[in-house]
Amino acid sequence: MAVVVTHDRRDLLTEALTALRTQARTPDATVVVDNASSDGTARLVRSRFPEIELLALPHNTGGAGGFATGIARALDLGATALWLMDDDTLPSPSALAELLATFGRHRPALAASRVVWTDGGDHPMNTPRALRSGAPGRIRSASFVSVLLDAGAVRECGLPIADYFLWNDDFEYTLRLLRGRLGLLCPSSVVVHRTASPVFDPGARFFYEVRNKTWLFTRSRCLAPGERLLYAGSTLRRWARSLAGSSDRARLLRELFRGLWAGVRAGPRPNEAVLAGRPSPGG
C-alpha cells in the first residue's frame, strides 16, 4: 500500500499519483494525506483519482504528522507493506516491482530506492546511510522518499514522531526501525526527488534541523551509545558546513540557539496531541 503526503503542490502530486497508476506492479491501494492544502489538492484527488483514499487534515501537521497519520491508516486497512513517498517524488515504472523483489528475496524490515535529482545524479539529501560493516547494500537509515516498510516491523516499532513536523522525522524513525533489523538499499528501484536544488541554505528551517536532532540524540531510543557519539560528531560537522556556506550566518545562528533551547527545554509531545492541533507549551 502506498502512502503519499502532500501540501500545496497539486501539480507535483498529480504527476506522482499518475506514476503510481502506471507502475509495472501497481500498489494494492494508495492513501494520500493532504496537509490542509489551500490550492485545491483535495478536490483534485477526489475528481481525478477516485480510487485513492484521501485523508484531508484540518491543519498542516508537516511531513512527520502526515506520515504518522498515513501509516496508521494503512495499518488499519490491513497493509502488509507500506511504500512511503512525498508529493515531489516521481518513481520510475519499475520502482515498486524492484522493491518488492528485494522484499521477496531477503525479507528486510525496510528497502529504500535509489533517489536521484532531476540531473540523474544521486540526491545528497536522500542517500541512505550505509552500515560501516556488514554485507554490501545494508543500510542503517533512509529517507521517506520512496522506502518500503514491512508492516509487522512497523507495528512493533510504532509510528513516526509527529512533533518533528519536518526534517529528521524519517531519519529518527528509520534508525529506530532498523535497530536490530535488516535494511537494504535497492539501487534498481529508482525515483526522482524533484526539489528545487540538490543543496540549499536551510534558512529559518534550520530551527527544525537543530531542535529535532537534539531530540534524537537526547530523547530517542533509535541509537546505540557508540552510534550516538558517531552520529553527533557527523551532525556537528554538517552544521558547521551549513553555517560556513550560508549567505545569512546571523540568521542561522539565531535558529541554531533557538533550536537547541527548544530541544533541551522539552521533548516531543504525544502524537495524539500534535495531530489534534493542540498548541505546544508556551505556543
XYZ file of N, CA and C in Angstrom:
849
model
N 0.850 -1.184 0.000
C 0.000 0.000 0.000
C 0.890 1.239 0.000
N 0.590 2.191 -0.871
C 1.371 3.419 -0.946
C 0.788 4.471 -0.018
N 1.659 5.274 0.579
C 1.261 6.407 1.417
C 2.001 7.635 0.895
N 1.247 8.650 0.472
C 1.820 9.868 -0.091
C 1.345 11.054 0.736
N 2.289 11.898 1.154
C 1.959 13.092 1.937
C 2.152 14.324 1.065
N 1.192 15.253 1.133
C 1.234 16.425 0.248
C 0.801 17.684 0.979
N 1.287 18.826 0.462
C 0.850 20.136 0.953
C 1.087 21.180 -0.132
N 0.012 21.688 -0.701
C 0.047 22.816 -1.643
C 0.966 22.581 -2.848
N 0.993 21.358 -3.357
C 1.780 21.088 -4.573
C 0.987 20.156 -5.473
N -0.180 20.609 -5.890
C -1.105 19.745 -6.617
C -0.533 19.279 -7.950
N 0.252 20.108 -8.618
C 0.804 19.697 -9.910
C 1.819 18.571 -9.738
N 2.706 18.715 -8.753
C 3.662 17.645 -8.487
C 2.941 16.385 -8.022
N 1.938 16.554 -7.182
C 1.175 15.396 -6.704
C 0.500 14.674 -7.860
N -0.049 15.415 -8.801
C -0.700 14.795 -9.963
C 0.272 13.890 -10.709
N 1.489 14.369 -10.912
C 2.496 13.556 -11.606
C 2.871 12.333 -10.785
N 2.999 12.515 -9.474
C 3.359 11.376 -8.630
C 2.267 10.314 -8.640
N 1.009 10.716 -8.520
C -0.082 9.744 -8.495
C -0.270 9.084 -9.859
N -0.028 9.820 -10.928
C -0.086 9.218 -12.263
C 0.995 8.155 -12.410
N 2.182 8.443 -11.848
C 3.269 7.455 -11.894
C 2.923 6.213 -11.085
N 2.178 6.372 -9.990
C 1.748 5.202 -9.222
C 0.761 4.364 -10.027
N -0.126 5.030 -10.745
C -1.110 4.318 -11.567
C -0.455 3.501 -12.675
N 0.691 3.955 -13.145
C 1.320 3.324 -14.309
C 2.522 2.464 -13.926
N 2.635 2.100 -12.661
C 3.698 1.194 -12.241
C 3.536 -0.173 -12.895
N 4.656 -0.829 -13.166
C 4.599 -2.194 -13.686
C 3.877 -3.107 -12.705
N 4.081 -2.842 -11.429
C 3.340 -3.532 -10.369
C 2.683 -2.421 -9.540
N 1.406 -2.187 -9.740
C 0.750 -1.081 -9.061
C 0.525 -1.401 -7.586
N 0.476 -0.384 -6.725
C 0.146 -0.629 -5.315
C -1.253 -1.211 -5.182
N -1.453 -2.050 -4.174
C -2.782 -2.603 -3.926
C -3.777 -1.503 -3.576
N -3.300 -0.462 -2.931
C -4.132 0.691 -2.578
C -3.196 1.860 -2.304
N -3.755 3.066 -2.314
C -2.965 4.269 -2.048
C -3.734 5.177 -1.102
N -3.022 5.685 -0.103
C -3.563 6.668 0.829
C -2.810 7.974 0.605
N -3.546 9.058 0.355
C -2.958 10.389 0.245
C -3.351 11.191 1.476
N -2.353 11.736 2.157
C -2.594 12.604 3.308
C -2.357 14.042 2.858
N -3.438 14.827 2.838
C -3.359 16.229 2.428
C -3.268 17.102 3.669
N -2.125 17.758 3.829
C -1.866 18.594 4.999
C -2.479 19.981 4.844
N -3.818 20.017 4.823
C -4.558 21.289 4.798
C -4.131 22.185 3.646
N -4.014 21.612 2.455
C -3.633 22.409 1.282
C -4.700 23.457 0.970
N -4.235 24.571 0.403
C -5.147 25.657 0.033
C -5.241 25.830 -1.483
N -4.686 24.874 -2.240
C -4.623 25.015 -3.695
C -5.571 24.072 -4.431
N -6.550 23.522 -3.737
C -7.498 22.622 -4.384
C -7.033 21.197 -4.511
N -6.020 20.821 -3.732
C -5.489 19.457 -3.804
C -6.557 18.409 -3.517
N -7.325 18.590 -2.450
C -8.338 17.590 -2.083
C -9.356 17.413 -3.206
N -9.799 18.509 -3.790
C -10.765 18.441 -4.894
C -10.163 17.705 -6.090
N -8.892 17.972 -6.376
C -8.206 17.299 -7.482
C -8.171 15.793 -7.267
N -7.772 15.358 -6.071
C -7.652 13.919 -5.798
C -9.012 13.246 -5.926
N -10.041 13.869 -5.374
C -11.374 13.260 -5.428
C -11.887 13.142 -6.859
N -11.565 14.118 -7.701
C -12.118 14.102 -9.057
C -11.289 13.265 -10.023
N -9.961 13.320 -9.911
C -9.104 12.649 -10.905
C -8.591 11.297 -10.446
N -8.590 11.068 -9.143
C -8.071 9.800 -8.612
C -9.072 9.232 -7.607
N -10.277 8.896 -8.049
C -11.329 8.466 -7.111
C -11.018 7.155 -6.398
N -10.100 6.369 -6.940
C -9.758 5.089 -6.310
C -8.880 5.273 -5.077
N -8.347 6.468 -4.881
C -7.412 6.728 -3.788
C -8.163 7.132 -2.529
N -7.701 6.646 -1.383
C -8.266 7.085 -0.106
C -7.595 8.390 0.286
N -8.391 9.433 0.443
C -7.882 10.762 0.783
C -8.154 11.065 2.246
N -7.092 11.455 2.966
C -7.225 11.953 4.324
C -6.910 13.439 4.287
N -7.931 14.280 4.304
C -7.764 15.731 4.248
C -7.718 16.270 5.674
N -6.536 16.666 6.130
C -6.362 17.096 7.511
C -6.785 18.556 7.684
N -7.318 18.911 8.855
C -7.801 20.280 9.060
C -6.696 21.292 9.300
N -5.485 20.830 9.629
C -4.355 21.740 9.811
C -3.091 21.033 9.339
N -2.071 21.825 9.035
C -0.827 21.287 8.499
C -0.004 20.657 9.615
N 0.184 19.349 9.540
C 0.956 18.617 10.551
C 2.390 18.346 10.099
N 2.783 18.908 8.941
C 4.120 18.670 8.423
C 4.264 17.256 7.875
N 5.443 16.994 7.323
C 5.684 15.653 6.818
C 5.604 14.607 7.905
N 6.090 14.945 9.110
C 6.098 13.977 10.211
C 4.687 13.570 10.598
N 3.821 14.557 10.784
C 2.440 14.246 11.139
C 1.689 13.568 10.015
N 1.990 13.987 8.782
C 1.336 13.372 7.638
C 1.663 11.898 7.504
N 2.940 11.551 7.664
C 3.313 10.140 7.552
C 2.806 9.338 8.752
N 2.819 9.922 9.936
C 2.257 9.212 11.091
C 0.784 8.899 10.850
N 0.046 9.868 10.304
C -1.371 9.673 10.013
C -1.578 8.626 8.926
N -0.813 8.732 7.841
C -0.976 7.805 6.718
C -0.581 6.391 7.062
N 0.496 6.226 7.817
C 0.928 4.887 8.216
C -0.124 4.238 9.113
N -0.638 5.016 10.062
C -1.666 4.468 10.951
C -2.885 4.009 10.162
N -3.294 4.797 9.163
C -4.456 4.416 8.361
C -4.151 3.177 7.519
N -2.980 3.095 6.945
C -2.622 1.921 6.139
C -2.625 0.657 6.984
N -2.143 0.749 8.216
C -2.174 -0.411 9.106
C -3.609 -0.808 9.430
N -4.468 0.186 9.649
C -5.876 -0.104 9.916
C -6.534 -0.820 8.741
N -6.069 -0.506 7.531
C -6.635 -1.117 6.330
C -6.042 -2.493 6.035
N -5.107 -2.931 6.868
C -4.548 -4.271 6.716
C -3.345 -4.383 5.818
N -2.628 -3.289 5.591
C -1.441 -3.331 4.733
C -0.402 -4.298 5.296
N 0.268 -5.014 4.405
C 1.373 -5.883 4.805
C 2.728 -5.238 4.525
N 2.746 -4.250 3.628
C 3.947 -3.462 3.343
C 3.496 -2.052 2.994
N 4.305 -1.058 3.344
C 3.938 0.333 3.150
C 5.013 1.035 2.332
N 4.593 1.626 1.212
C 5.519 2.347 0.326
C 5.305 3.835 0.558
N 6.292 4.497 1.172
C 6.158 5.889 1.568
C 6.863 6.813 0.588
N 6.232 7.984 0.335
C 6.893 8.989 -0.501
C 6.236 10.346 -0.319
N 7.021 11.405 -0.624
C 6.495 12.761 -0.659
C 5.825 13.026 -2.001
N 5.123 14.175 -2.067
C 4.428 14.522 -3.305
C 5.365 14.941 -4.432
N 6.633 15.248 -4.119
C 7.579 15.628 -5.172
C 8.475 14.459 -5.583
N 7.998 13.246 -5.327
C 8.719 12.033 -5.711
C 8.109 11.457 -6.984
N 8.935 11.178 -7.961
C 8.459 10.606 -9.228
C 9.120 9.242 -9.421
N 8.400 8.163 -9.134
C 9.000 6.831 -9.261
C 9.070 6.365 -10.709
N 10.144 5.683 -11.049
C 10.246 5.060 -12.366
C 9.236 3.919 -12.456
N 8.883 3.477 -13.671
C 7.816 2.475 -13.808
C 8.053 1.174 -13.046
N 9.307 0.801 -12.831
C 9.581 -0.470 -12.152
C 9.951 -0.294 -10.682
N 9.788 0.919 -10.142
C 10.287 1.209 -8.788
C 9.690 0.272 -7.744
N 8.375 0.121 -7.731
C 7.752 -0.732 -6.721
C 8.061 -2.202 -6.963
N 8.044 -2.630 -8.208
C 8.328 -4.039 -8.515
C 9.717 -4.437 -8.016
N 10.685 -3.544 -8.178
C 12.045 -3.852 -7.724
C 12.121 -3.913 -6.197
N 11.433 -2.999 -5.518
C 11.416 -3.043 -4.054
C 10.780 -4.341 -3.553
N 9.677 -4.739 -4.191
C 9.001 -5.971 -3.778
C 9.861 -7.200 -4.053
N 10.631 -7.169 -5.135
C 11.530 -8.290 -5.421
C 12.599 -8.416 -4.337
N 13.107 -7.266 -3.885
C 14.080 -7.283 -2.785
C 13.446 -7.834 -1.519
N 12.206 -7.449 -1.241
C 11.495 -7.981 -0.080
C 11.339 -9.495 -0.192
N 10.991 -9.967 -1.387
C 10.792 -11.392 -1.563
C 12.058 -12.203 -1.367
N 13.190 -11.645 -1.766
C 14.452 -12.377 -1.667
C 15.043 -12.346 -0.262
N 14.943 -11.204 0.424
C 15.722 -11.018 1.648
C 14.888 -10.780 2.910
N 13.617 -10.501 2.784
C 12.731 -10.246 3.918
C 13.270 -9.169 4.860
N 13.630 -7.999 4.358
C 14.108 -6.945 5.250
C 12.947 -6.252 5.960
N 13.279 -5.476 6.970
C 12.268 -4.611 7.589
C 12.026 -3.379 6.739
N 13.013 -3.040 5.918
C 12.947 -1.812 5.107
C 13.789 -1.986 3.860
N 13.289 -1.499 2.733
C 14.074 -1.418 1.498
C 13.886 -0.023 0.922
N 14.984 0.623 0.567
C 14.956 2.005 0.090
C 15.353 2.075 -1.373
N 14.664 2.916 -2.117
C 15.004 3.146 -3.511
C 16.272 3.987 -3.637
N 16.870 3.955 -4.811
C 17.918 4.923 -5.160
C 17.212 6.215 -5.545
N 17.573 7.317 -4.880
C 16.928 8.609 -5.106
C 17.882 9.507 -5.882
N 17.418 10.005 -7.017
C 18.234 10.883 -7.858
C 17.548 12.243 -7.980
N 18.342 13.239 -8.369
C 17.792 14.554 -8.664
C 17.436 14.597 -10.145
N 16.938 15.722 -10.603
C 16.494 15.826 -11.995
C 17.631 15.692 -12.999
N 18.893 15.835 -12.553
C 20.030 15.665 -13.458
C 20.488 14.216 -13.537
N 19.836 13.312 -12.793
C 20.178 11.898 -12.824
C 21.224 11.475 -11.815
N 21.829 12.435 -11.124
C 22.816 12.091 -10.103
C 22.165 11.789 -8.772
N 22.859 11.029 -7.923
C 22.319 10.704 -6.601
C 22.005 11.979 -5.827
N 20.839 12.004 -5.205
C 20.412 13.183 -4.458
C 21.078 13.174 -3.082
N 21.895 14.185 -2.754
C 22.626 14.146 -1.483
C 21.730 14.227 -0.264
N 20.500 14.735 -0.413
C 19.582 14.819 0.726
C 18.949 13.482 1.057
N 19.029 12.525 0.158
C 18.279 11.274 0.321
C 19.138 10.044 0.108
N 20.404 10.130 0.479
C 21.292 8.985 0.348
C 21.233 8.158 1.620
N 20.760 6.911 1.552
C 20.686 6.090 2.764
C 22.052 5.929 3.413
N 22.076 5.924 4.728
C 23.337 5.773 5.459
C 23.697 4.294 5.520
N 24.839 3.948 4.924
C 25.276 2.557 4.876
C 25.884 2.141 6.210
N 25.770 0.859 6.519
C 26.458 0.323 7.689
C 27.959 0.355 7.447
N 28.712 0.632 8.498
C 30.172 0.674 8.348
C 30.749 -0.727 8.165
N 30.020 -1.722 8.592
C 30.457 -3.098 8.386
C 29.250 -3.919 7.993
N 29.501 -5.071 7.439
C 28.388 -5.926 7.037
C 28.315 -6.058 5.532
N 27.272 -6.729 5.062
C 27.139 -7.014 3.640
C 26.892 -5.743 2.846
N 27.400 -5.678 1.600
C 27.124 -4.528 0.744
C 25.622 -4.348 0.549
N 25.202 -3.096 0.549
C 23.787 -2.807 0.375
C 23.014 -2.682 1.662
N 23.600 -3.061 2.793
C 22.911 -2.915 4.067
C 22.975 -1.456 4.504
N 21.855 -0.939 4.988
C 21.782 0.459 5.384
C 21.279 0.566 6.816
N 21.628 1.693 7.444
C 21.228 1.944 8.830
C 20.072 2.926 8.933
N 19.862 3.734 7.886
C 18.766 4.690 7.884
C 18.428 5.044 6.448
N 17.259 5.689 6.260
C 16.820 6.094 4.919
C 15.840 7.252 5.072
N 15.536 7.904 3.961
C 14.533 8.966 3.980
C 13.178 8.389 3.580
N 12.139 9.208 3.743
C 10.808 8.784 3.337
C 10.552 9.073 1.853
N 11.584 9.285 1.083
C 11.450 9.472 -0.367
C 11.605 8.106 -1.021
N 10.526 7.361 -1.067
C 10.440 6.017 -1.625
C 11.182 4.988 -0.776
N 10.498 4.548 0.248
C 11.003 3.481 1.104
C 9.843 2.520 1.348
N 10.135 1.221 1.309
C 9.133 0.191 1.532
C 9.370 -0.424 2.904
N 8.340 -0.389 3.754
C 8.452 -0.878 5.124
C 7.619 -2.134 5.319
N 8.147 -3.068 6.086
C 7.384 -4.244 6.470
C 6.392 -3.852 7.564
N 5.116 -4.147 7.358
C 4.086 -3.709 8.292
C 4.264 -4.346 9.676
N 4.755 -5.578 9.736
C 4.980 -6.210 11.032
C 6.021 -5.456 11.843
N 7.108 -5.028 11.179
C 8.135 -4.252 11.875
C 7.590 -2.902 12.315
N 6.743 -2.297 11.491
C 6.142 -1.005 11.839
C 5.258 -1.146 13.073
N 4.480 -2.211 13.134
C 3.618 -2.415 14.303
C 4.440 -2.585 15.580
N 5.586 -3.246 15.468
C 6.453 -3.411 16.634
C 7.118 -2.097 17.032
N 7.472 -1.292 16.041
C 8.259 -0.084 16.276
C 7.409 1.115 16.668
N 6.163 1.154 16.205
C 5.329 2.322 16.424
C 5.395 3.279 15.246
N 4.883 4.482 15.435
C 4.752 5.457 14.361
C 5.875 6.491 14.408
N 6.079 7.226 13.308
C 6.972 8.395 13.362
C 6.479 9.389 14.410
N 7.389 10.222 14.895
C 7.058 11.214 15.912
C 6.526 12.462 15.218
N 5.232 12.726 15.372
C 4.574 13.799 14.625
C 5.111 15.179 14.983
N 5.580 15.369 16.210
C 6.008 16.703 16.636
C 7.304 17.147 15.970
N 7.999 16.260 15.248
C 9.176 16.692 14.496
C 8.774 17.688 13.402
N 7.545 17.599 12.940
C 6.966 18.457 11.895
C 7.694 18.264 10.563
N 8.912 18.726 10.437
C 9.684 18.458 9.229
C 11.158 18.300 9.592
N 11.825 17.525 8.771
C 13.252 17.217 8.881
C 13.561 16.282 10.052
N 14.277 15.237 9.716
C 14.799 14.242 10.656
C 13.758 13.305 11.230
N 12.474 13.498 10.899
C 11.474 12.527 11.335
C 11.729 11.172 10.697
N 12.084 11.180 9.392
C 12.373 9.918 8.712
C 13.698 9.326 9.188
N 14.671 10.191 9.475
C 15.970 9.726 9.970
C 15.791 9.027 11.315
N 15.095 9.692 12.245
C 14.863 9.080 13.556
C 14.057 7.792 13.439
N 13.023 7.830 12.591
C 12.140 6.668 12.520
C 12.844 5.458 11.908
N 13.573 5.664 10.814
C 14.222 4.506 10.190
C 15.397 4.005 11.024
N 16.080 4.896 11.740
C 17.086 4.430 12.701
C 16.445 3.544 13.758
N 15.293 3.976 14.259
C 14.579 3.206 15.283
C 14.098 1.872 14.717
N 13.543 1.905 13.511
C 13.029 0.690 12.889
C 14.143 -0.312 12.610
N 15.319 0.185 12.233
C 16.409 -0.692 11.811
C 17.382 -1.027 12.939
N 17.071 -0.650 14.150
C 17.932 -1.083 15.254
C 17.648 -2.558 15.537
N 18.548 -3.408 15.116
C 18.371 -4.844 15.270
C 17.611 -5.499 14.134
N 17.294 -4.737 13.082
C 16.580 -5.298 11.932
C 17.355 -5.003 10.647
N 16.996 -5.717 9.583
C 17.708 -5.609 8.311
C 17.104 -4.507 7.446
N 17.962 -3.605 6.966
C 17.571 -2.603 5.995
C 18.459 -2.697 4.765
N 17.871 -2.553 3.580
C 18.625 -2.719 2.335
C 18.371 -1.563 1.382
N 19.415 -1.177 0.652
C 19.276 -0.269 -0.476
C 18.986 -1.098 -1.717
N 17.987 -0.672 -2.491
C 17.622 -1.366 -3.727
C 17.936 -0.438 -4.901
N 19.162 -0.458 -5.425
C 19.565 0.516 -6.454
C 18.823 0.376 -7.776
N 18.195 -0.774 -8.024
C 17.433 -0.934 -9.264
C 16.065 -0.268 -9.196
N 15.636 0.117 -8.007
C 14.402 0.889 -7.827
C 14.800 2.358 -7.780
N 14.417 3.115 -8.799
C 14.894 4.496 -8.951
C 13.718 5.460 -8.911
N 13.875 6.533 -8.138
C 12.885 7.610 -8.121
C 13.613 8.941 -8.245
N 12.908 9.929 -8.781
C 13.442 11.286 -8.890
C 12.816 12.131 -7.792
N 13.665 12.804 -7.007
C 13.180 13.735 -5.985
C 13.318 15.140 -6.550
N 12.186 15.749 -6.860
C 12.198 16.994 -7.627
C 12.224 18.234 -6.724
N 13.261 18.315 -5.905
C 13.499 19.525 -5.141
C 14.023 20.609 -6.078
N 13.940 21.866 -5.627
C 14.399 22.974 -6.469
C 15.894 22.876 -6.747
N 16.635 22.344 -5.794
C 18.079 22.192 -5.925
C 18.500 21.005 -5.073
N 19.599 20.332 -5.429
C 20.053 19.217 -4.586
C 20.658 19.689 -3.268
N 21.053 20.951 -3.190
C 21.577 21.522 -1.950
C 20.981 22.914 -1.792
N 20.806 23.348 -0.539
C 20.246 24.682 -0.324
C 20.579 25.168 1.065
N 20.475 26.484 1.236
C 20.663 27.127 2.526
C 19.376 26.935 3.328
N 19.415 26.329 4.513
C 18.176 25.989 5.221
C 17.388 27.179 5.743
N 18.035 28.316 5.970
C 17.311 29.490 6.455
C 16.596 29.206 7.771
N 15.337 29.689 7.870
C 14.585 29.553 9.118
C 14.315 28.097 9.473
N 14.314 27.215 8.468
C 14.054 25.803 8.742
C 15.194 25.141 9.520
N 16.306 25.835 9.650
C 17.414 25.290 10.426
C 16.980 25.036 11.875
N 15.987 25.775 12.343
C 15.431 25.531 13.677
C 15.010 24.076 13.825
N 14.279 23.541 12.832
C 13.790 22.163 12.919
C 14.936 21.164 12.852
N 15.943 21.455 12.033
C 17.112 20.579 11.969
C 17.764 20.470 13.341
N 17.957 21.602 14.006
C 18.668 21.606 15.281
C 17.791 21.039 16.400
N 16.553 21.512 16.493
C 15.676 21.002 17.555
C 15.474 19.495 17.442
N 15.191 19.026 16.224
C 14.885 17.614 16.046
C 16.105 16.730 16.259
N 17.275 17.193 15.836
C 18.483 16.406 16.109
C 18.761 16.379 17.614
N 18.492 17.476 18.308
C 18.667 17.487 19.763
C 17.735 16.470 20.406
N 16.489 16.444 19.947
C 15.563 15.426 20.446
C 16.083 14.025 20.142
N 16.565 13.822 18.921
C 17.008 12.493 18.502
C 18.142 11.996 19.393
N 19.125 12.869 19.654
C 20.295 12.431 20.411
C 20.037 12.335 21.906
N 19.070 13.068 22.416
C 18.871 13.092 23.866
C 17.644 12.328 24.335
N 16.672 12.070 23.447
C 15.407 11.507 23.911
C 14.945 10.268 23.143
N 15.542 9.976 21.998
C 15.098 8.833 21.206
C 15.883 7.574 21.583
N 15.247 6.438 21.387
C 15.913 5.155 21.631
C 16.445 4.551 20.329
N 16.633 5.391 19.307
C 16.976 4.862 17.988
C 18.440 4.471 17.848
N 19.319 5.003 18.695
C 20.755 4.797 18.538
C 21.355 4.065 19.730
N 22.317 3.194 19.439
C 23.138 2.606 20.491
C 24.133 3.664 20.973
N 24.704 3.506 22.183
C 25.602 4.543 22.713
C 26.755 4.908 21.777
N 27.408 3.917 21.190
C 28.502 4.217 20.273
C 28.032 4.964 19.040
N 26.885 4.577 18.523
C 26.318 5.264 17.370
C 25.992 6.714 17.708
N 25.523 6.944 18.918
C 25.134 8.295 19.325
C 26.320 9.254 19.196
N 27.488 8.820 19.656
C 28.685 9.656 19.557
C 29.086 9.876 18.104
N 29.039 8.815 17.311
C 29.429 8.900 15.910
C 28.518 9.840 15.134
N 27.227 9.689 15.315
C 26.274 10.500 14.563
C 26.268 11.941 15.062
N 26.478 12.144 16.352
C 26.540 13.513 16.872
C 27.729 14.258 16.269
N 28.863 13.591 16.163
C 30.027 14.219 15.543
C 29.774 14.576 14.094
N 29.124 13.673 13.365
C 28.789 13.939 11.969
C 27.833 15.119 11.846
N 26.875 15.200 12.767
C 25.917 16.307 12.736
C 26.591 17.631 13.005
N 27.497 17.697 13.961
C 28.199 18.948 14.258
C 29.013 19.413 13.057
N 29.639 18.497 12.354
C 30.387 18.872 11.142
C 29.443 19.422 10.075
N 28.261 18.818 9.942
C 27.291 19.283 8.949
C 26.768 20.666 9.304
N 26.514 20.902 10.571
C 26.065 22.229 10.990
C 27.134 23.275 10.717
N 28.387 22.921 10.967
C 29.475 23.868 10.713
C 29.560 24.202 9.228
N 29.363 23.201 8.367
C 29.387 23.464 6.922
C 28.208 24.340 6.510
N 27.051 24.099 7.113
C 25.883 24.924 6.790
C 26.132 26.377 7.163
N 26.707 26.603 8.331
C 27.000 27.968 8.761
C 28.046 28.611 7.859
N 29.077 27.843 7.504
C 30.143 28.401 6.671
C 29.641 28.766 5.281
N 28.686 27.995 4.761
C 28.203 28.233 3.407
C 26.982 29.112 3.324
N 26.463 29.585 4.450
C 25.223 30.354 4.446
C 25.453 31.798 4.007
N 24.470 32.353 3.313
C 24.515 33.770 2.936
C 24.005 34.660 4.061
N 23.471 34.057 5.126
C 22.951 34.814 6.267
C 23.282 34.048 7.540
N 24.553 34.117 7.937
C 25.002 33.341 9.099
C 24.328 33.802 10.379
N 24.047 35.086 10.474
C 23.409 35.585 11.691
C 22.050 34.912 11.894
N 21.313 34.743 10.801
C 20.003 34.088 10.909
C 20.155 32.638 11.320
N 21.114 31.936 10.695
C 21.320 30.530 11.053
C 21.759 30.385 12.498
N 22.574 31.299 12.983
C 22.997 31.235 14.379
C 21.802 31.443 15.311
N 20.911 32.360 14.950
C 19.706 32.548 15.768
C 18.869 31.277 15.816
N 18.705 30.637 14.639
C 17.914 29.404 14.594
C 18.622 28.264 15.303
N 19.948 28.264 15.263
C 20.725 27.247 15.978
C 20.458 27.322 17.480
N 20.567 28.502 18.058
C 20.363 28.648 19.500
C 18.896 28.438 19.866
N 17.990 28.903 18.992
C 16.569 28.700 19.256
C 16.228 27.208 19.236
N 16.784 26.479 18.257
C 16.534 25.045 18.162
C 17.130 24.271 19.320
N 18.342 24.646 19.742
C 18.960 23.971 20.883
C 18.134 24.185 22.150
N 17.680 25.413 22.365
C 16.892 25.707 23.568
C 15.582 24.933 23.547
N 14.894 24.912 22.389
C 13.625 24.186 22.293
C 13.826 22.692 22.494
N 14.920 22.141 21.968
C 15.170 20.712 22.090
C 15.525 20.285 23.489
N 16.221 21.150 24.225
C 16.627 20.827 25.594
C 15.489 21.086 26.571
N 14.705 22.121 26.321
C 13.668 22.540 27.263
C 12.567 21.496 27.424
N 12.143 20.888 26.319
C 11.038 19.918 26.379
C 11.165 18.939 25.232
N 10.644 17.739 25.443
C 10.666 16.723 24.404
C 9.441 16.787 23.517
N 9.392 15.920 22.510
C 8.231 15.899 21.616
C 6.949 15.563 22.364
N 5.867 16.193 21.956
C 4.556 15.891 22.524
C 4.035 14.571 21.958
N 3.094 13.930 22.641
C 2.487 12.714 22.095
C 1.818 12.993 20.759
N 1.833 11.991 19.881
C 1.221 12.169 18.561
C -0.238 12.610 18.655
N -0.954 12.090 19.631
C -2.372 12.432 19.745
C -2.565 13.937 19.930
N -1.707 14.557 20.735
C -1.820 15.997 20.968
C -1.467 16.788 19.720
N -0.417 16.357 19.026
C 0.023 17.069 17.819
C -1.039 16.982 16.737
N -1.540 15.792 16.498
C -2.488 15.593 15.395
C -3.853 16.188 15.708
N -4.147 16.394 16.985
C -5.389 17.057 17.349
C -5.282 18.578 17.238
N -4.082 19.077 16.965
C -3.894 20.508 16.787
C -3.740 21.282 18.062
N -3.417 20.610 19.163
C -3.211 21.328 20.411
C -1.901 22.116 20.351
N -1.879 23.368 20.821
C -0.649 24.162 20.765
C 0.420 23.599 21.684
N 1.680 23.811 21.306
C 2.784 23.386 22.170
C 2.844 24.293 23.394
N 3.443 23.825 24.490
C 3.521 24.641 25.703
C 4.173 25.989 25.412
N 3.497 27.039 25.820
C 4.023 28.379 25.585
C 3.766 28.884 24.191
N 3.124 28.019 23.301
C 2.923 28.431 21.920
C 1.535 28.945 21.689
